[in-house]
C-alpha positions as protocol buffer text, in pm:
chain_id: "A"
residue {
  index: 1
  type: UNK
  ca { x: -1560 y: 15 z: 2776 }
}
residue {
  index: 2
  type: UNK
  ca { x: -1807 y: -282 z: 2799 }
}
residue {
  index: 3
  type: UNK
  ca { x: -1725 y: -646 z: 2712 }
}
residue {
  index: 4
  type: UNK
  ca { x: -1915 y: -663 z: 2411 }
}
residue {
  index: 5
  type: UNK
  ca { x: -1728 y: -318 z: 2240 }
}
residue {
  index: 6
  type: UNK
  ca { x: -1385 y: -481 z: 2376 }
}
residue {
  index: 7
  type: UNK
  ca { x: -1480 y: -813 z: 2119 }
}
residue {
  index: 8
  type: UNK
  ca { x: -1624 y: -594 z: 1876 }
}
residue {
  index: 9
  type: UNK
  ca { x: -1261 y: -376 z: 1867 }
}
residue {
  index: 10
  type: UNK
  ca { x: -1075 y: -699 z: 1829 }
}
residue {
  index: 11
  type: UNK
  ca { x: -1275 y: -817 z: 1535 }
}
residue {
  index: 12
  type: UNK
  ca { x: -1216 y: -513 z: 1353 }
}
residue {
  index: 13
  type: UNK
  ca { x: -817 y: -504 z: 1444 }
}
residue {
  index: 14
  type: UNK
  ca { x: -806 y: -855 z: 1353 }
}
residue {
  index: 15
  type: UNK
  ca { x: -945 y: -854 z: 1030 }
}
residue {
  index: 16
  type: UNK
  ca { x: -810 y: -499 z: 962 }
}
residue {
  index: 17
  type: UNK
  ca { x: -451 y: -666 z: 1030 }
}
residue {
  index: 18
  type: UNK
  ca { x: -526 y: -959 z: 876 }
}
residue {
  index: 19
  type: UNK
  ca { x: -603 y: -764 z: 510 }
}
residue {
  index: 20
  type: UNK
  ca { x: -322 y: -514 z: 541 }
}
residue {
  index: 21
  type: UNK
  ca { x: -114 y: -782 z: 593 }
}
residue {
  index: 22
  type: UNK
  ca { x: -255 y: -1013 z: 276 }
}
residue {
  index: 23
  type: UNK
  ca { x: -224 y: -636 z: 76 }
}
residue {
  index: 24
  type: UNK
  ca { x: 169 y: -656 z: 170 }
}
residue {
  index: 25
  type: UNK
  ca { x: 248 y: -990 z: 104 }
}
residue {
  index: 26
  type: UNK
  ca { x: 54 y: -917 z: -238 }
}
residue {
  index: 27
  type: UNK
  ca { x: 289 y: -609 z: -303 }
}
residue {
  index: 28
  type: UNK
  ca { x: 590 y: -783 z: -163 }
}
residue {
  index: 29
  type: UNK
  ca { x: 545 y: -1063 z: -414 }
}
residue {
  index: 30
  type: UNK
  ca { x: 457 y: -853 z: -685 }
}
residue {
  index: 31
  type: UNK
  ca { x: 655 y: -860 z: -1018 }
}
residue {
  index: 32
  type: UNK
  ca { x: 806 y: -520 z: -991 }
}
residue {
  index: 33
  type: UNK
  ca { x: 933 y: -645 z: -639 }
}
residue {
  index: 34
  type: UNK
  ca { x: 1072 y: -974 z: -458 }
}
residue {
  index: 35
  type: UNK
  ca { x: 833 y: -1198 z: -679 }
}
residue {
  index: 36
  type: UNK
  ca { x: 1113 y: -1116 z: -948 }
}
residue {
  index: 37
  type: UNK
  ca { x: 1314 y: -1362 z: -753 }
}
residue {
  index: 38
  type: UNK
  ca { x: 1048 y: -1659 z: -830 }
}
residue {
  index: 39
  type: UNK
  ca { x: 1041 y: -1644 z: -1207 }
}
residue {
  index: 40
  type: UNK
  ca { x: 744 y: -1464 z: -1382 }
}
residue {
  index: 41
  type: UNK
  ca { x: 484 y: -1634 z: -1249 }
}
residue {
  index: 42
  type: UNK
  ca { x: 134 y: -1536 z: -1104 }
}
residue {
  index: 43
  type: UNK
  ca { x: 72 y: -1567 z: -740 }
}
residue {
  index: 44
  type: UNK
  ca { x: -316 y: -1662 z: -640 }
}
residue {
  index: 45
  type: UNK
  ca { x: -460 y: -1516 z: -294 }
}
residue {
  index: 46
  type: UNK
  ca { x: -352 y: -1818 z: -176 }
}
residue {
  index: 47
  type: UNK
  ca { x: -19 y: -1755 z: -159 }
}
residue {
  index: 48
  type: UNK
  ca { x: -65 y: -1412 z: -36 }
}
residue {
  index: 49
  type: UNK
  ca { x: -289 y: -1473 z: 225 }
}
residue {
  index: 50
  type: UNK
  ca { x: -28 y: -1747 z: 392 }
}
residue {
  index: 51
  type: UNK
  ca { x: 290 y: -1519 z: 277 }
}
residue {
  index: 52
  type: UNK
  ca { x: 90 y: -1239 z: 486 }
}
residue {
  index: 53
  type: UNK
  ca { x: 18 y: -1454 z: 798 }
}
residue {
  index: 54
  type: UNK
  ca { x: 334 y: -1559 z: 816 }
}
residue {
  index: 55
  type: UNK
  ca { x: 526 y: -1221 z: 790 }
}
residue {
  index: 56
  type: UNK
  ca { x: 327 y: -961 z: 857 }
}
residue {
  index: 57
  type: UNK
  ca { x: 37 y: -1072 z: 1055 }
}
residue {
  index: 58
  type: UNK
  ca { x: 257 y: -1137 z: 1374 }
}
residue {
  index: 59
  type: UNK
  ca { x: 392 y: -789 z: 1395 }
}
residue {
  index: 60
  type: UNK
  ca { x: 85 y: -659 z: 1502 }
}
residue {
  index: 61
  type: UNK
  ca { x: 103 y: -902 z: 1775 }
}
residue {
  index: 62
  type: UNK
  ca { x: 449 y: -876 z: 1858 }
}
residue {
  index: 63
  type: UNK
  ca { x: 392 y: -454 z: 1870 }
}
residue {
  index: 64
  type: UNK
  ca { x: 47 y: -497 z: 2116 }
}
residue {
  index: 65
  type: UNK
  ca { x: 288 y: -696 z: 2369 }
}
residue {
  index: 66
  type: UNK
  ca { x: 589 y: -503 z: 2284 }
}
residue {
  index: 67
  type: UNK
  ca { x: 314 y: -178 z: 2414 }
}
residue {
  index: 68
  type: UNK
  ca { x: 293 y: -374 z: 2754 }
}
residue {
  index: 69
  type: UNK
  ca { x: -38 y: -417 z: 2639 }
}
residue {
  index: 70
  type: UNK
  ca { x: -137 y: -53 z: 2665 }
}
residue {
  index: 71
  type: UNK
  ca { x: -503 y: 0 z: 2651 }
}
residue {
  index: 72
  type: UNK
  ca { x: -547 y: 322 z: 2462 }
}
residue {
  index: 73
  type: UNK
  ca { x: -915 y: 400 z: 2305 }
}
residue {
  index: 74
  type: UNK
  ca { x: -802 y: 692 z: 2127 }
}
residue {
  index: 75
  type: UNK
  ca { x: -530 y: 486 z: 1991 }
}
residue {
  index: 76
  type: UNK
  ca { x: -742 y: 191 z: 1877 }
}
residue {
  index: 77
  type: UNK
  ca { x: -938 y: 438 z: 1666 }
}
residue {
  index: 78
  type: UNK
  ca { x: -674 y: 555 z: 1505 }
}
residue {
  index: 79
  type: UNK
  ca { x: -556 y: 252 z: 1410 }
}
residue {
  index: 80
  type: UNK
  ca { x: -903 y: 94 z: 1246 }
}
residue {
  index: 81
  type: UNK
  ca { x: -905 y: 436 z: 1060 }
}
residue {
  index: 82
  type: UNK
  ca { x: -576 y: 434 z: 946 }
}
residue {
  index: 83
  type: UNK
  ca { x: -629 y: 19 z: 810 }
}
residue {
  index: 84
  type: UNK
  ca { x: -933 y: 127 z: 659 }
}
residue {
  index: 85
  type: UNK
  ca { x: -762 y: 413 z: 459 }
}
residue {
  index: 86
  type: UNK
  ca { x: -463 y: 169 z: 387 }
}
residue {
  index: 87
  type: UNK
  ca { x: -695 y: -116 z: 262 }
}
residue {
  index: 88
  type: UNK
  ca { x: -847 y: 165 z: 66 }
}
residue {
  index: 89
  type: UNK
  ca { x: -501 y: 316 z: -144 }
}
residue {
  index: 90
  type: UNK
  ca { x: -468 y: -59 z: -200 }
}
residue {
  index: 91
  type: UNK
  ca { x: -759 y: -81 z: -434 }
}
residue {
  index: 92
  type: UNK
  ca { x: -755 y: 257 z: -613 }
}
residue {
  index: 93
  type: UNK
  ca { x: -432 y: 225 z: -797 }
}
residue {
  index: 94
  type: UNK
  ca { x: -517 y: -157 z: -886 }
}
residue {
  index: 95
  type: UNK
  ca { x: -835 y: -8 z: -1035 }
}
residue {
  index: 96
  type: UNK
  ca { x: -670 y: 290 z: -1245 }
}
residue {
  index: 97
  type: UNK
  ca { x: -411 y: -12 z: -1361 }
}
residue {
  index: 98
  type: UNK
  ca { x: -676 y: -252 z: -1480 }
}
residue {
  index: 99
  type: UNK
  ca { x: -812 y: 16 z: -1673 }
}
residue {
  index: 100
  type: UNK
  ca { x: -536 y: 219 z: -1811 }
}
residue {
  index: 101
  type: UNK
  ca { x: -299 y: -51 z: -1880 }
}
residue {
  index: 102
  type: UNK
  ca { x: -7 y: 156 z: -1870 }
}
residue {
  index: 103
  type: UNK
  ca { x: 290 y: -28 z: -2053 }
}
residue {
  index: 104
  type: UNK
  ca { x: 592 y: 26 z: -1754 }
}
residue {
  index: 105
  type: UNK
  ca { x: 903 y: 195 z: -1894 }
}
residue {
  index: 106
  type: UNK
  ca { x: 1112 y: -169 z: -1858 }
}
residue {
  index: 107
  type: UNK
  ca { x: 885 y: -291 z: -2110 }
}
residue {
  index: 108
  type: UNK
  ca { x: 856 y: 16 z: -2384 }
}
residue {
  index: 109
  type: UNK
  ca { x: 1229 y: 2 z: -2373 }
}
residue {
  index: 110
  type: UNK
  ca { x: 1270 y: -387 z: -2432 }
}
residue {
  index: 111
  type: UNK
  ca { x: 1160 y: -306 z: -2788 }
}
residue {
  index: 112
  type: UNK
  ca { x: 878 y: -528 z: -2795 }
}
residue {
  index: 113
  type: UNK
  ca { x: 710 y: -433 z: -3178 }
}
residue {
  index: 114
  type: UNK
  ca { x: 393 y: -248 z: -3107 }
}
residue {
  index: 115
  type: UNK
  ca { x: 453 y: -172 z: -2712 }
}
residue {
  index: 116
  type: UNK
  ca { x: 526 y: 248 z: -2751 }
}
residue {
  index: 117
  type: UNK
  ca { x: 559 y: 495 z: -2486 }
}
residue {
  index: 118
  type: UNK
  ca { x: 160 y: 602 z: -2387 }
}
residue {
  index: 119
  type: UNK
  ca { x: 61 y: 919 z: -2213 }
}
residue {
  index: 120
  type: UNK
  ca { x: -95 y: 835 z: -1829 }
}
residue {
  index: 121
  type: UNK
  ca { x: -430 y: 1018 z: -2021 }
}
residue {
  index: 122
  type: UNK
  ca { x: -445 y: 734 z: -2308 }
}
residue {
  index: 123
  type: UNK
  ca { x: -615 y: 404 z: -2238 }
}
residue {
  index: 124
  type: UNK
  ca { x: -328 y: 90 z: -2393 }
}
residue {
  index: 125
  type: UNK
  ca { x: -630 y: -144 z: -2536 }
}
residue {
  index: 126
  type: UNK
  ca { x: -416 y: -372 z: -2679 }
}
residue {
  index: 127
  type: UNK
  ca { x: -264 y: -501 z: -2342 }
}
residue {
  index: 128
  type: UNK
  ca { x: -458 y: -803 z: -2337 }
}
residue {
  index: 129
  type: UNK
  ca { x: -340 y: -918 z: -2722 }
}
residue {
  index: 130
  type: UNK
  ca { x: 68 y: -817 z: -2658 }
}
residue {
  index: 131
  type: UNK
  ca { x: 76 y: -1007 z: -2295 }
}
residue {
  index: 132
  type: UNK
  ca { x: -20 y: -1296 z: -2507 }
}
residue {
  index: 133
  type: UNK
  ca { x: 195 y: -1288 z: -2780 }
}
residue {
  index: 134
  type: UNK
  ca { x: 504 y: -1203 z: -2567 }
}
residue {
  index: 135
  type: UNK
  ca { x: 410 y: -1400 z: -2283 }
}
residue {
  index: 136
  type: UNK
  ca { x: 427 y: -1114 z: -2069 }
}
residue {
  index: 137
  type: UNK
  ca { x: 253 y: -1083 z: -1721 }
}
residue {
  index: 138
  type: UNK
  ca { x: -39 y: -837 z: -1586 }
}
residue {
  index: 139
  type: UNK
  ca { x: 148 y: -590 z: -1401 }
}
residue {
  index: 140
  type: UNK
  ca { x: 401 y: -521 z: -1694 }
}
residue {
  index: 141
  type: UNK
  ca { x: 90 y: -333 z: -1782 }
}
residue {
  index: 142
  type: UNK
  ca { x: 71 y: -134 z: -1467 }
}
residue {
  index: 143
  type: UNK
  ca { x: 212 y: 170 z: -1460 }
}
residue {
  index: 144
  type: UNK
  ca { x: 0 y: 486 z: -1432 }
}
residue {
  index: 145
  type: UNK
  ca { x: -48 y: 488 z: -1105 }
}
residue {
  index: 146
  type: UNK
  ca { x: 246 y: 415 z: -844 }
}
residue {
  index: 147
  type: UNK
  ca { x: 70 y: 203 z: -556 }
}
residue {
  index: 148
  type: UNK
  ca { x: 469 y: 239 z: -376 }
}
residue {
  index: 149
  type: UNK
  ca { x: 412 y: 615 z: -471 }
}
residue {
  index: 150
  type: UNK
  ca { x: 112 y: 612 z: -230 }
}
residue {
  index: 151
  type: UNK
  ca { x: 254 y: 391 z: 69 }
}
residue {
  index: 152
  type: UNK
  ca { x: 539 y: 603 z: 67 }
}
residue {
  index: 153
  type: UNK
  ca { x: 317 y: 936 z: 140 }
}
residue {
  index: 154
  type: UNK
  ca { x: 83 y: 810 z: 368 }
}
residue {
  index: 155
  type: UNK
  ca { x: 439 y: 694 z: 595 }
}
residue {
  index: 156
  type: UNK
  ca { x: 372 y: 1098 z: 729 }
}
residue {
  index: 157
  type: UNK
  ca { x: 49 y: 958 z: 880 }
}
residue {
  index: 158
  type: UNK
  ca { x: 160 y: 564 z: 918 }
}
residue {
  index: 159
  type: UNK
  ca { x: 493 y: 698 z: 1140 }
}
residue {
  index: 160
  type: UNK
  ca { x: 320 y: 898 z: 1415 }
}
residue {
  index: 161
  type: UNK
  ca { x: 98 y: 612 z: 1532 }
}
residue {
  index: 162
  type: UNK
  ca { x: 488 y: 469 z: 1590 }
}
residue {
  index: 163
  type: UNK
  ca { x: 537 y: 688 z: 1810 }
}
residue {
  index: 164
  type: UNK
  ca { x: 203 y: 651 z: 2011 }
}
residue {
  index: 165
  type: UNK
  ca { x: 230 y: 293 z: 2036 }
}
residue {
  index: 166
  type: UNK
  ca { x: 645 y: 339 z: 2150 }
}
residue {
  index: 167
  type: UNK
  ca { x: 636 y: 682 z: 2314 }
}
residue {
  index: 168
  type: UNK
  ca { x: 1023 y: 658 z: 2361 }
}
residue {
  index: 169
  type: UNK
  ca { x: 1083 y: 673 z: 1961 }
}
residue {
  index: 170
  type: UNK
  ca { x: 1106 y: 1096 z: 1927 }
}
residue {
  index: 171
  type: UNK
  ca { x: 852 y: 1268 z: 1644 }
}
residue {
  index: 172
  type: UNK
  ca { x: 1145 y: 1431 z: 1491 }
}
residue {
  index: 173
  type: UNK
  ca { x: 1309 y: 1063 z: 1439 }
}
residue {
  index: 174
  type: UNK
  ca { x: 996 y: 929 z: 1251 }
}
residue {
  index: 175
  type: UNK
  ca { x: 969 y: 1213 z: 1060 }
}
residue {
  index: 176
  type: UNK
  ca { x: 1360 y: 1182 z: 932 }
}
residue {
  index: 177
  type: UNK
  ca { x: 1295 y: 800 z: 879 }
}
residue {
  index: 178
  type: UNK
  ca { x: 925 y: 912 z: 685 }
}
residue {
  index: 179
  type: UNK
  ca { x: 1096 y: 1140 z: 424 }
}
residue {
  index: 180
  type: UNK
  ca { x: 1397 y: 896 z: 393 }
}
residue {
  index: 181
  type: UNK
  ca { x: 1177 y: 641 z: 301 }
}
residue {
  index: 182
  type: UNK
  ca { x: 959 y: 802 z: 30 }
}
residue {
  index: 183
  type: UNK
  ca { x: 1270 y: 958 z: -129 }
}
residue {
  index: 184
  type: UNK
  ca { x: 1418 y: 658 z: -208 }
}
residue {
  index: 185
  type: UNK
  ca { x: 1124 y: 411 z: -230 }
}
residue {
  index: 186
  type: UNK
  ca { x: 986 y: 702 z: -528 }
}
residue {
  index: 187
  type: UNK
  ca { x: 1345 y: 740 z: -678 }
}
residue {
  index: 188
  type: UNK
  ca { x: 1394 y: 370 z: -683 }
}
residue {
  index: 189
  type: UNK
  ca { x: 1057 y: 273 z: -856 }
}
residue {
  index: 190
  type: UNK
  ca { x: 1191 y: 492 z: -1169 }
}
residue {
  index: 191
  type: UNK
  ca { x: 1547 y: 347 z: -1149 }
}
residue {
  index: 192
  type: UNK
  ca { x: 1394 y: -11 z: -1189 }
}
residue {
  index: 193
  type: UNK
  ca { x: 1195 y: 111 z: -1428 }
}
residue {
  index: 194
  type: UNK
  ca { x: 851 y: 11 z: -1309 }
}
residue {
  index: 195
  type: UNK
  ca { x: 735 y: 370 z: -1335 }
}
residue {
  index: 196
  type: UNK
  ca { x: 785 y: 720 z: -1503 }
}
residue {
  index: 197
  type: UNK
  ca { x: 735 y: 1042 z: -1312 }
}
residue {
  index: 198
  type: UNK
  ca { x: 385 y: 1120 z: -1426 }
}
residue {
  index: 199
  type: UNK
  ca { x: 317 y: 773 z: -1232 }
}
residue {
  index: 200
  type: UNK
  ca { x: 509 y: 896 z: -915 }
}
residue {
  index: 201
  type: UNK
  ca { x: 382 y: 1216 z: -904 }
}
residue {
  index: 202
  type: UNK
  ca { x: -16 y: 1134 z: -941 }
}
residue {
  index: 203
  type: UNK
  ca { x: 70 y: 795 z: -678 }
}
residue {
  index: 204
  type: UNK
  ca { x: 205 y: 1109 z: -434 }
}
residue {
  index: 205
  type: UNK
  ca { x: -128 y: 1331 z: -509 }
}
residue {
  index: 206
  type: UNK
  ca { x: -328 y: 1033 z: -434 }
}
residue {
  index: 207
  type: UNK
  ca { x: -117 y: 940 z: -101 }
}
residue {
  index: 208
  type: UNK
  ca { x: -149 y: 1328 z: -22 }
}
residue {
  index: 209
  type: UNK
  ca { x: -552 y: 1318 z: -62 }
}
residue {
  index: 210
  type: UNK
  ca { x: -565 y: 1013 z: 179 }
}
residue {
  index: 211
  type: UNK
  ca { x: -393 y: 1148 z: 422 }
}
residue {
  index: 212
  type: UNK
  ca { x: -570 y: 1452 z: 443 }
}
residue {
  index: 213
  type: UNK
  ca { x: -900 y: 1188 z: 439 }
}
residue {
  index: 214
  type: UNK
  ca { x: -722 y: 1024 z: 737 }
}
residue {
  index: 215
  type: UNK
  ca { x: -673 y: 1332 z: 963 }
}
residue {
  index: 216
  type: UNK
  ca { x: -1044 y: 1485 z: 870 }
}
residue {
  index: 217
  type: UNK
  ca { x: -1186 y: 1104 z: 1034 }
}
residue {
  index: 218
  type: UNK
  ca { x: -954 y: 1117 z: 1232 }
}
residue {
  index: 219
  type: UNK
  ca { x: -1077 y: 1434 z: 1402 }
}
residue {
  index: 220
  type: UNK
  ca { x: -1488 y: 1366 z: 1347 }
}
residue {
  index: 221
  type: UNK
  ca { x: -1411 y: 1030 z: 1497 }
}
residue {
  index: 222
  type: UNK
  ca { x: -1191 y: 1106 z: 1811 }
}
residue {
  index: 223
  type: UNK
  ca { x: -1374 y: 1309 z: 1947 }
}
residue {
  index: 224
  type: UNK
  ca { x: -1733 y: 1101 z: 1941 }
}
residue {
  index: 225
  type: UNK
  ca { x: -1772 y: 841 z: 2184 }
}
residue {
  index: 226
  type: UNK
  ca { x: -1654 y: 442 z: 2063 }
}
């Protein structure tokens, strides 16, 4: 591989790690997670994007030296394709949230007047005018779908590039840890109350349908020249 198509791959790692890593910090302080501990208060990109660089951005640094610096070209495709599809099941949930407005079962069952259970089908139009008067945040309104839902599936497709990178950590290990850690992150999102089954379940059909995206580039891309 030339010069140019070695810069060009780092560029696209870079800012491929960069976002993923923005997307965690943004989930990580998230109301329905650790931003709990802060108060309920809205974070700005801001605070993502330095949360992110601080956390997350140097693992992908700390796992390319931990490699031995392994050049793999194979590998490095996987990985942009596997970024793109995980900057991708970022966006779709937040777009399904913004629209359906989903009142999350912690709030229905606070017994705020007016905030009822609604079916994943219905559209809650009244989200804006209740978040107001009960000074309640965004993502209280979030609940059809399960963005954890869809991490936790695509760990089946996240785990064996693990295992490429660090050839000594066994398949059968990462698949153990993968179904570990969507049984309880799934389980634990309705225990908190952040989501009801029907969220799970379609956040698990989504995670499903990228991963299936992910293995069909996956093959088409392998096997062309980078």
């Amino acid at each position: 591989i030339n010069k140019n198509k070695r810069i060009l791959c780092s560029v696209i790692c870079g800012y491929l790690a960069l976002s993923t890593s923005v997307l965690g910090a943004g989930g990580l302080l998230s109301a329905s997670c650790y931003g709990e501990i802060f108060g309920r208060r809205e974070f700005s990109f801001f605070h993502f994007l330095i949360i992110g660089i601080i956390i997350f951005y140097p693992l992908f640094f700390i796992g390319f030296f931990v490699g031995k610096k392994r050049y793999d070209k194979n590998l490095i495709k996987k990985i942009i394709i596997l970024l793109s599809v995980l900057t991708i099941s970022y966006f779709i949930p937040v777009i399904f949230k913004e629209i359906i407005c989903r009142p999350r079962y912690r709030i229905v069952s606070s017994g705020y007047n007016g905030i009822d259970f609604t079916p994943w089908y219905s559209l809650f139009r009244e989200s804006d005018f209740y978040q107001k008067k009960y000074s309640l945040m965004g993502d209280d309104f979030g609940s059809f779908f399960s963005g954890h839902a869809v991490i936790a599936t695509m760990n089946f497709i996240i785990f064996p590039i693990f295992n490429e990178t660090f050839p000594t950590i066994k398949n059968k290990t990462l698949f153990i840890i993968s179904v570990t850690m969507m049984i309880l992150t799934v389980l634990s999102r309705m225990v908190l109350g952040a989501h009801y089954l029907s969220d799970i379940s379609f956040g698990v059909l989504v995670g499903t349908l990228l991963c299936i995206v992910y293995h069909c580039l996956e093959k088409r891309i392998i096997k062309k020249e980078f």
